[in-house]
Amino acid sequence: MNCFEAFQVKSGSKVQLDKIDASFKDCYKNREEAQPVIDKLDERIRAQQYLMYAEHKRSLLICLQGRDASGKDGTINHVLGAMNPQGCTVTSFKQPSKEEAAHDFLWRCHKVTPAQGHVAIFNRSHYEDVLIQRVHNMVPESIWSKRYDHINHFEQLLADHNTLVLKFFLHIDADEQLKRFKQRIDDPSKHWKISESDYTEASYWDAYTQAFEDILKKCSYSHAPWFVIPANHKWFRNLAIASIVADAMESLKMTFPKPSVDINEIKRKYHQLDKKELQEGLINTLPSKNK
Amino acid sequence: MNCFEAFQVKSGSKVQLDKIDASFKDCYKNREEAQPVIDKLDERIRAQQYLMYAEHKRSLLICLQGRDASGKDGTINHVLGAMNPQGCTVTSFKQPSKEEAAHDFLWRCHKVTPAQGHVAIFNRSHYEDVLIQRVHNMVPESIWSKRYDHINHFEQLLADHNTLVLKFFLHIDADEQLKRFKQRIDDPSKHWKISESDYTEASYWDAYTQAFEDILKKCSYSHAPWFVIPANHKWFRNLAIASIVADAMESLKMTFPKPSVDINEIKRKYHQLDKKELQEGLINTLPSKNK
């Protein structure tokens, strides 16, 4: 199936999350069956990222959102595993610092958008400001209700600067979330990061559903689409996202820049010398058509 | 062999790079034989980095230096491949920007040192300011000669803030460098990054040797040691560096922080509920000893 088409939220359309099967896994029986497909997708992403870095004209911003334990960290490990870390940055948006809170809500995100040739991954993002802030009434509706427009204008600005913006909602259901919380409890190396708020947040399940559905309806555009990814199966989540990223990057039809030097001239000038001649600087006495 | 001991530059000792075999590969015949060893080292690094992130008390700074084509990029791909990218940053130090050049030479490096719990990798580093700047007389000796002390003080400051500083010189010989330049010429997907300066820099081989040897003599301390890594064989380079990083991190004897909540209490309170009760917020009516 074409994941890009299948999971993309069409602009302005109403998504009902509880109607979407979070355990969907297409035609695959299990992880083993999917792995060769994932490996090939990773190869395509690796090649495209190298090309993006070389071309130095476009950039890619990946935003990951989802409930607690929906797999944002695992997704980042997988997507980045397919990329050269030198062309990538990951930013985790947590509770705003004092300095961040003293600016508009897009300020801290804008600072870390990807430069030409680079990939940036947002672990949570500017969408937190219409999620947790809305659900917990941290700002009044008169404030958060204006933010959807600000977000759309911001993403349009990025797109106009040749940034491909891909936004993924990792869709798990409540049973899966509870199962993952239990796995944390059973793993002593994870106890340090358990907090009571993981559980108390779960009681806001419906309020978050409403907030996510509003985002999907108001902020999905062809230049910055949202995708709802069935994420109960971690391997299918990885497959779907890798497939969308690979397709989207290839659709940019990027090309290698022309060499800045004449490769044949370089061959003639330097690769007929031995290392001693190179080191002794004889090269400087050779004629060069570039000088 | 113990790579940490074998390749560490003892404080104040004189290193003669041309006496060190860049093709050294210990007892290993080839990459295939070394791979299982490398895989185990990567596992140890992965575990240690998770622990560092959880403990949130210490940090790790890895500096990579070496001549053109010595494998800095490849090393980063390998070391980072063993780590969770969210706890890591990579900074490549290129020609200073106007803003950077308007500050002291350590300014741009200090900004990107690792926070507690994090790992930072420097692709080139503050040592460029006693390498290229010295070799090409970009600043007078009266300036660069003072920088060794500044560097030592800076690294002492980091060490005093519980930053483990590990510095690797990737040692290749001139034959290997020329071989790698030829491989670039033979690979069309690499033509875009070939520049004539790769070749003209090679004529400064001896001046760089001198500059590297001075660094190794003046700036290797037990709190921030230099290692000279035989790097003609990429797989041996990876093995040696992974071994040093794993040993050094384990020597910190890091431990998981205590959970901020009472795990048994969490189990009792939440994991006997079903998801519906959780969502309906019944939890808020349960007695909690934390409240």
XYZ file of C-alpha atoms in Angstrom:
582
model
C 0.000 0.000 0.000
C 1.021 3.624 -0.473
C 1.482 4.841 3.118
C 1.879 8.449 2.016
C -1.617 8.428 0.530
C -3.231 6.093 3.028
C -2.239 7.887 6.223
C -2.187 11.516 5.105
C -4.860 13.785 6.572
C -6.554 15.638 3.751
C -6.684 19.374 4.300
C -9.697 20.401 6.378
C -11.056 16.888 6.812
C -12.435 15.673 10.126
C -10.512 12.769 11.641
C -12.108 10.562 14.285
C -9.251 8.909 16.055
C -11.331 6.242 17.788
C -12.453 5.015 14.367
C -8.872 4.394 13.267
C -7.424 0.976 14.046
C -4.175 1.573 15.963
C -3.230 -2.084 15.462
C -3.369 -1.918 11.665
C -0.441 -3.707 10.035
C -1.336 -3.875 6.338
C -0.501 -7.227 4.755
C 2.353 -8.055 7.116
C 2.081 -10.894 9.594
C 4.828 -9.754 11.927
C 8.083 -7.873 12.376
C 10.179 -10.598 10.725
C 8.154 -10.378 7.552
C 8.385 -6.574 7.499
C 12.100 -6.262 8.298
C 13.458 -6.701 4.737
C 11.011 -4.029 3.552
C 12.114 -1.677 6.341
C 15.781 -2.301 5.497
C 15.198 -1.269 1.891
C 13.332 1.866 2.953
C 16.209 2.788 5.270
C 18.631 2.472 2.351
C 16.500 4.840 0.291
C 16.371 7.366 3.138
C 20.140 7.141 3.614
C 20.736 7.859 -0.074
C 18.264 10.747 -0.109
C 19.731 12.363 2.992
C 23.209 12.215 1.488
C 21.831 13.847 -1.628
C 20.050 16.531 0.424
C 23.279 17.324 2.256
C 25.245 17.466 -1.000
C 22.689 19.544 -2.880
C 22.425 22.018 0.007
C 19.191 23.569 -1.240
C 16.431 21.867 0.677
C 15.817 20.700 4.215
C 13.514 18.305 6.041
C 11.610 18.877 9.274
C 9.962 15.890 10.936
C 7.562 16.593 13.814
C 6.536 13.755 16.099
C 3.532 13.990 18.354
C 1.626 11.382 20.291
C 0.403 10.456 23.730
C 2.762 9.260 26.448
C 4.392 5.945 25.514
C 3.269 6.232 21.895
C 6.835 5.607 20.696
C 8.321 9.002 19.835
C 11.770 8.046 21.151
C 11.745 4.693 19.382
C 10.734 6.350 16.113
C 13.606 8.810 16.376
C 16.085 6.016 16.996
C 14.854 4.238 13.927
C 14.631 7.190 11.529
C 17.969 8.600 12.625
C 19.544 5.164 12.415
C 18.990 5.446 8.685
C 20.695 8.841 8.466
C 24.137 10.357 8.844
C 23.975 12.014 12.270
C 26.083 14.940 11.069
C 23.293 16.181 8.866
C 20.656 15.787 11.594
C 19.550 17.425 14.788
C 16.978 16.232 17.298
C 15.248 18.654 19.631
C 13.032 17.535 22.498
C 10.540 20.173 23.520
C 9.878 19.930 27.200
C 8.387 22.373 29.653
C 9.535 25.817 28.424
C 12.465 27.420 30.221
C 12.034 30.870 31.724
C 13.663 32.432 28.667
C 11.501 30.423 26.277
C 8.312 31.248 28.158
C 9.176 34.940 27.885
C 8.902 34.731 24.076
C 6.083 33.840 21.715
C 5.429 30.089 21.476
C 7.154 29.668 18.089
C 10.411 31.341 19.122
C 12.131 28.272 20.552
C 11.066 26.137 17.599
C 12.162 28.573 14.920
C 15.700 28.661 16.351
C 16.189 24.955 15.652
C 14.566 24.566 12.233
C 16.859 22.807 9.757
C 19.361 24.722 7.644
C 19.674 23.965 3.934
C 20.940 20.422 3.445
C 19.938 19.372 6.955
C 17.300 17.295 8.686
C 15.698 18.308 11.992
C 13.513 16.072 14.099
C 11.204 17.572 16.703
C 10.309 15.293 19.608
C 7.055 17.046 20.456
C 6.924 20.467 18.829
C 5.097 23.779 18.563
C 1.907 21.689 18.659
C 2.351 21.226 22.415
C 1.041 24.756 22.696
C -2.354 23.656 21.418
C -2.225 20.363 23.324
C -1.099 20.335 26.939
C -1.622 24.091 27.240
C -5.185 23.750 25.978
C -6.077 20.571 27.849
C -4.874 21.939 31.176
C -6.180 25.475 30.633
C -2.680 26.872 31.010
C -3.663 29.698 28.669
C -7.199 30.935 27.922
C -9.029 29.849 24.771
C -8.705 33.368 23.368
C -4.937 32.734 23.228
C -4.671 29.108 22.117
C -7.404 29.416 19.519
C -5.277 31.902 17.573
C -2.290 29.593 17.500
C -3.510 27.344 14.681
C -3.199 30.243 12.256
C 0.213 31.188 13.625
C 1.347 27.592 13.163
C 0.079 27.460 9.590
C 1.812 30.723 8.701
C 5.043 29.518 10.310
C 5.015 26.242 8.384
C 4.251 28.097 5.163
C 7.332 30.236 5.782
C 9.445 27.103 6.192
C 7.961 25.487 3.095
C 8.660 28.634 1.067
C 12.304 28.281 2.091
C 12.345 24.749 0.602
C 11.808 22.938 3.872
C 9.817 19.741 3.551
C 7.620 19.527 6.657
C 6.260 16.091 7.627
C 4.186 15.676 10.788
C 3.381 12.335 12.341
C 0.771 11.557 14.967
C 1.677 8.220 16.551
C -1.694 6.622 17.153
C -1.916 4.079 19.977
C -5.032 3.016 21.828
C -5.605 3.032 25.569
C -4.971 -0.695 26.025
C -1.593 -0.388 24.369
C -0.680 2.626 26.492
C -1.508 0.795 29.697
C 0.464 -2.247 28.487
C 3.517 -0.057 27.879
C 3.216 1.583 31.299
C 3.200 -1.907 32.816
C 6.331 -2.862 30.882
C 8.095 0.144 32.406
C 7.054 -0.932 35.873
C 8.489 -4.393 35.199
C 11.867 -3.054 34.028
C 14.010 -1.730 36.918
C 16.288 0.201 34.513
C 13.250 2.335 33.633
C 11.973 3.098 37.123
C 13.893 6.378 37.311
C 11.740 7.901 34.615
C 8.315 6.861 35.857
C 6.268 9.726 37.173
C 2.783 9.875 38.574
C 1.749 12.324 35.891
C 2.000 9.519 33.294
C -1.079 8.100 34.964
C -2.946 11.238 35.837
C -2.540 12.468 32.233
C -4.329 9.312 31.074
C -7.485 10.608 32.725
C -7.435 13.427 30.183
C -7.589 10.931 27.312
C -10.718 12.384 25.731
C -9.600 15.994 26.075
C -6.358 15.110 24.279
C -8.304 13.256 21.595
C -10.314 16.400 20.975
C -7.200 18.582 20.884
C -5.409 16.222 18.459
C -8.439 16.025 16.190
C -8.602 19.810 16.013
C -4.946 19.984 15.026
C -5.407 17.395 12.310
C -8.363 19.255 10.924
C -6.865 22.747 11.038
C -3.173 22.221 10.275
C -2.743 19.627 7.546
C -1.766 21.052 4.161
C -0.026 19.574 1.171
C 3.067 21.655 1.951
C 3.068 20.428 5.578
C 0.859 17.357 5.893
C -0.129 15.444 8.991
C -0.066 11.650 8.947
C -1.949 9.477 11.449
C 0.283 6.426 11.931
C -1.122 3.218 13.435
C 1.476 2.683 16.142
C 0.423 -0.190 18.377
C 2.938 -2.315 16.447
C 6.279 -0.564 16.697
C 7.641 -2.270 13.578
C 4.652 -1.215 11.486
C 4.966 2.340 12.777
C 8.624 2.345 11.664
C 7.749 0.881 8.280
C 4.984 3.397 7.614
C 7.045 6.428 8.612
C 10.120 5.270 6.709
C 7.988 4.703 3.642
C 6.480 8.209 3.836
C 9.846 9.876 4.436
C 11.501 7.985 1.575
C 8.689 8.764 -0.888
C 8.536 12.423 0.114
C 12.286 12.940 -0.206
C 12.451 11.204 -3.575
C 9.623 13.375 -4.869
C 11.929 16.384 -4.457
C 14.079 14.986 -7.304
C 17.266 16.309 -5.780
C 20.529 16.111 -7.708
C 24.212 16.273 -6.893
C 25.757 19.692 -7.437
C 28.334 20.007 -10.184
C 31.895 19.539 -8.886
C 33.569 22.852 -8.103
C 36.724 21.610 -9.811
C 37.475 19.914 -13.122
C 37.786 16.273 -12.057
C 39.850 15.307 -15.113
C 42.209 18.185 -14.412
C 42.575 17.039 -10.796
C 43.341 13.521 -11.993
C 45.927 14.758 -14.442
C 47.559 17.157 -12.004
C 47.718 15.151 -8.837
C 47.098 11.463 -9.344
C 50.077 10.993 -11.611
C 52.348 12.227 -8.828
C 53.606 10.031 -6.024
C 53.127 11.065 -2.436
C 56.669 12.451 -2.165
C 56.114 14.879 -5.017
C 52.800 15.914 -3.490
C 54.382 16.590 -0.146
C 57.273 18.464 -1.626
C 54.844 20.833 -3.190
C 55.949 20.260 -6.788
C 52.307 20.517 -7.623
C 52.493 24.232 -7.270
C 54.758 24.428 -10.302
C 52.377 22.570 -12.602
C 50.260 24.651 -14.960
C 46.591 24.790 -14.035
C 43.818 26.018 -16.240
C 42.074 27.306 -13.131
C 44.735 29.872 -12.380
C 45.263 -5.498 24.387
C 44.119 -2.575 26.526
C 43.594 0.196 23.941
C 43.106 2.838 26.621
C 46.612 2.217 27.955
C 48.273 1.389 24.660
C 47.203 4.466 22.695
C 47.057 7.113 25.406
C 49.653 9.871 25.202
C 51.327 10.206 28.597
C 51.342 13.762 29.873
C 54.318 15.727 28.571
C 55.754 12.877 26.519
C 57.143 13.424 23.030
C 55.279 11.555 20.295
C 56.913 10.900 16.916
C 54.081 10.218 14.567
C 56.210 8.763 11.774
C 57.426 6.092 14.191
C 53.859 4.916 14.852
C 52.486 2.246 12.526
C 49.220 3.606 11.118
C 48.387 0.107 9.811
C 48.559 -1.541 13.234
C 45.685 -3.966 13.819
C 46.613 -5.838 16.980
C 45.898 -9.573 16.770
C 43.042 -9.249 14.274
C 43.370 -10.554 10.730
C 40.548 -8.519 9.220
C 37.247 -6.758 9.714
C 35.248 -9.997 9.848
C 37.297 -11.239 12.750
C 36.976 -7.932 14.604
C 33.249 -7.406 14.050
C 31.932 -9.512 16.954
C 34.315 -7.656 19.278
C 33.125 -4.297 17.952
C 29.478 -5.346 18.366
C 30.062 -6.140 22.035
C 31.822 -2.826 22.607
C 28.905 -0.997 20.995
C 26.513 -2.736 23.385
C 28.597 -1.572 26.353
C 28.629 2.012 25.049
C 24.861 1.928 24.510
C 24.277 0.795 28.091
C 26.667 3.381 29.495
C 25.133 6.231 27.546
C 21.670 5.306 28.763
C 23.034 5.293 32.291
C 24.705 8.684 31.784
C 21.453 10.152 30.520
C 19.488 8.691 33.438
C 22.016 9.690 36.104
C 22.177 13.238 34.756
C 25.393 14.106 36.602
C 28.190 13.592 34.134
C 28.812 14.263 30.465
C 31.161 13.097 27.731
C 33.036 15.186 25.173
C 34.755 13.397 22.300
C 37.117 15.457 20.113
C 38.197 14.069 16.758
C 41.178 15.427 14.901
C 43.134 14.120 11.961
C 44.344 14.979 8.502
C 41.996 15.165 5.522
C 40.452 11.749 4.765
C 41.609 10.310 8.098
C 38.073 9.110 8.818
C 36.522 11.626 11.184
C 33.095 11.319 9.560
C 33.220 7.535 9.510
C 34.205 7.460 13.176
C 31.268 9.658 14.111
C 28.855 7.429 12.215
C 30.161 4.439 14.078
C 30.313 5.896 17.600
C 26.920 7.566 17.282
C 25.467 4.413 15.804
C 26.042 2.894 19.236
C 24.239 5.713 21.023
C 20.756 7.133 21.409
C 20.834 10.230 19.182
C 18.669 12.192 21.616
C 21.441 12.315 24.175
C 24.068 13.320 21.608
C 25.093 16.331 19.581
C 27.680 16.540 16.822
C 29.314 19.831 15.936
C 31.550 20.254 12.898
C 33.957 23.138 13.274
C 34.590 24.712 9.911
C 36.006 28.054 8.942
C 34.771 30.457 11.667
C 31.796 32.662 10.824
C 32.136 36.413 11.154
C 30.488 36.296 14.583
C 32.708 33.446 15.729
C 35.860 35.148 14.516
C 34.907 38.257 16.492
C 35.218 36.243 19.736
C 38.072 34.400 21.410
C 38.825 31.032 19.827
C 37.149 28.985 22.592
C 33.830 30.847 22.445
C 32.194 28.806 19.716
C 33.316 25.542 21.314
C 32.183 26.392 24.830
C 28.637 27.033 23.586
C 28.271 23.430 22.429
C 29.910 21.504 25.265
C 27.677 18.733 26.593
C 25.136 19.342 29.352
C 24.858 16.893 32.245
C 23.715 13.520 30.995
C 24.715 14.302 27.401
C 27.399 13.370 24.899
C 28.950 15.871 22.493
C 31.174 14.962 19.579
C 33.414 17.590 18.017
C 34.352 16.995 14.380
C 37.542 19.034 14.483
C 37.592 21.254 17.565
C 39.342 24.084 19.389
C 42.580 22.394 18.324
C 42.118 23.753 14.799
C 43.346 27.033 16.225
C 46.766 25.543 16.841
C 46.714 23.536 13.596
C 45.547 25.219 10.405
C 45.968 28.685 11.930
C 49.550 27.876 12.895
C 50.519 26.000 9.736
C 49.258 28.759 7.463
C 50.469 31.624 9.635
C 46.933 32.938 9.957
C 47.869 34.348 13.370
C 51.384 35.182 14.635
C 53.253 32.747 16.884
C 52.851 35.158 19.814
C 49.104 34.438 19.596
C 48.932 30.716 18.861
C 51.692 29.816 21.293
C 49.524 31.007 24.183
C 46.584 28.881 23.120
C 47.879 25.596 24.539
C 47.520 26.977 28.054
C 44.079 28.366 27.277
C 43.027 24.966 25.975
C 44.335 23.183 29.065
C 42.516 25.571 31.378
C 39.306 25.198 29.383
C 39.439 21.412 29.500
C 40.180 21.527 33.233
C 37.051 23.613 33.686
C 34.999 20.999 31.826
C 36.555 18.155 33.790
C 35.774 19.930 37.063
C 32.141 20.005 35.964
C 32.205 16.191 35.591
C 32.768 16.178 31.852
C 34.841 13.264 30.620
C 37.019 14.619 27.812
C 38.461 12.101 25.320
C 40.530 13.300 22.366
C 41.403 11.117 19.399
C 44.026 11.753 16.732
C 43.181 9.551 13.739
C 46.600 8.534 12.475
C 46.854 7.653 8.772
C 49.976 7.689 6.649
C 50.521 9.502 3.367
C 49.991 6.410 1.196
C 46.624 5.813 2.796
C 45.610 9.439 2.334
C 46.457 9.372 -1.356
C 44.581 6.074 -1.738
C 41.469 7.619 -0.190
C 41.708 10.699 -2.409
C 41.807 8.333 -5.406
C 38.728 6.502 -4.181
C 36.870 9.824 -4.096
C 37.899 10.529 -7.661
C 36.587 7.112 -8.709
C 33.181 7.652 -7.071
C 30.960 10.114 -9.005
C 28.678 10.618 -5.971
C 31.662 12.171 -4.170
C 32.867 14.521 -6.887
C 30.865 17.451 -5.496
C 33.022 17.586 -2.401
C 36.442 17.352 -3.981
C 38.398 20.557 -3.763
C 41.853 21.447 -4.933
C 42.836 22.361 -1.384
C 42.688 18.665 -0.423
C 45.782 18.291 -2.544
C 47.570 21.523 -1.803
C 47.165 20.891 1.953
C 49.036 17.609 1.507
C 52.135 19.620 0.690
C 52.045 20.880 4.286
C 52.283 17.332 5.613
C 55.391 17.939 7.715
C 54.189 21.230 9.134
C 50.980 19.522 10.275
C 52.989 16.672 11.771
C 54.918 19.184 13.833
C 51.761 20.975 14.929
C 50.034 17.705 15.900
C 53.081 16.524 17.841
C 53.165 19.765 19.823
C 49.513 19.359 20.741
C 50.041 15.790 21.890
C 52.986 16.847 24.023
C 51.381 19.925 25.582
C 47.713 19.010 25.955
C 47.371 15.413 27.139
C 46.393 15.028 30.794
C 44.722 12.251 32.715
C 41.553 14.363 32.982
C 41.553 15.022 29.221
C 43.842 12.532 27.490
C 44.858 12.351 23.849
C 44.914 9.000 22.069
C 46.817 8.326 18.850
C 44.671 5.816 16.972
C 46.156 3.749 14.116
C 43.549 4.504 11.469
C 44.663 3.065 8.133
C 42.220 0.210 8.804
C 38.833 1.772 9.408
C 37.533 -1.234 11.328
C 40.523 -1.229 13.677
C 40.083 2.505 14.252
C 36.456 1.883 15.212
C 37.383 -0.996 17.479
C 40.098 0.978 19.290
C 37.946 4.054 19.846
C 34.913 2.044 20.950
C 37.094 0.149 23.393
C 38.497 3.354 24.907
C 35.086 5.018 25.145
C 33.495 1.946 26.756
C 36.308 1.537 29.304
C 36.356 5.231 30.165
C 32.602 5.435 30.673
C 32.506 2.301 32.806
C 35.276 3.659 34.999
C 32.874 6.442 36.059
C 30.794 3.802 37.869
C 27.550 5.609 37.144
C 24.307 4.413 38.732
C 20.616 4.858 38.066
C 18.961 7.556 40.160
C 16.362 6.447 42.660
C 12.795 6.578 41.287
C 11.038 9.812 42.143
C 7.914 7.833 43.027
C 7.232 4.758 45.108
C 6.990 2.042 42.455
C 4.951 -0.280 44.648
C 2.526 2.520 45.368
C 2.182 3.196 41.642
C 1.518 -0.485 41.012
C -1.085 -0.616 43.728
C -2.792 2.598 42.710
C -2.930 2.306 38.965
C -2.205 -1.141 37.682
C -5.189 -2.710 39.381
C -7.477 -0.351 37.492
C -8.669 -1.008 33.997
C -8.265 1.610 31.299
C -11.827 2.827 31.659
C -11.356 3.628 35.328
C -8.108 5.376 34.516
C -9.718 7.475 31.842
C -12.656 8.350 33.977
C -10.311 9.830 36.493
C -11.385 7.602 39.371
C -7.745 7.587 40.303
C -8.106 11.058 41.668
C -10.356 9.733 44.388
C -7.893 7.143 45.616
C -5.855 8.004 48.677
C -2.204 8.727 47.912
C 0.545 8.935 50.451
C 2.240 11.515 48.244
C -0.524 14.021 48.648
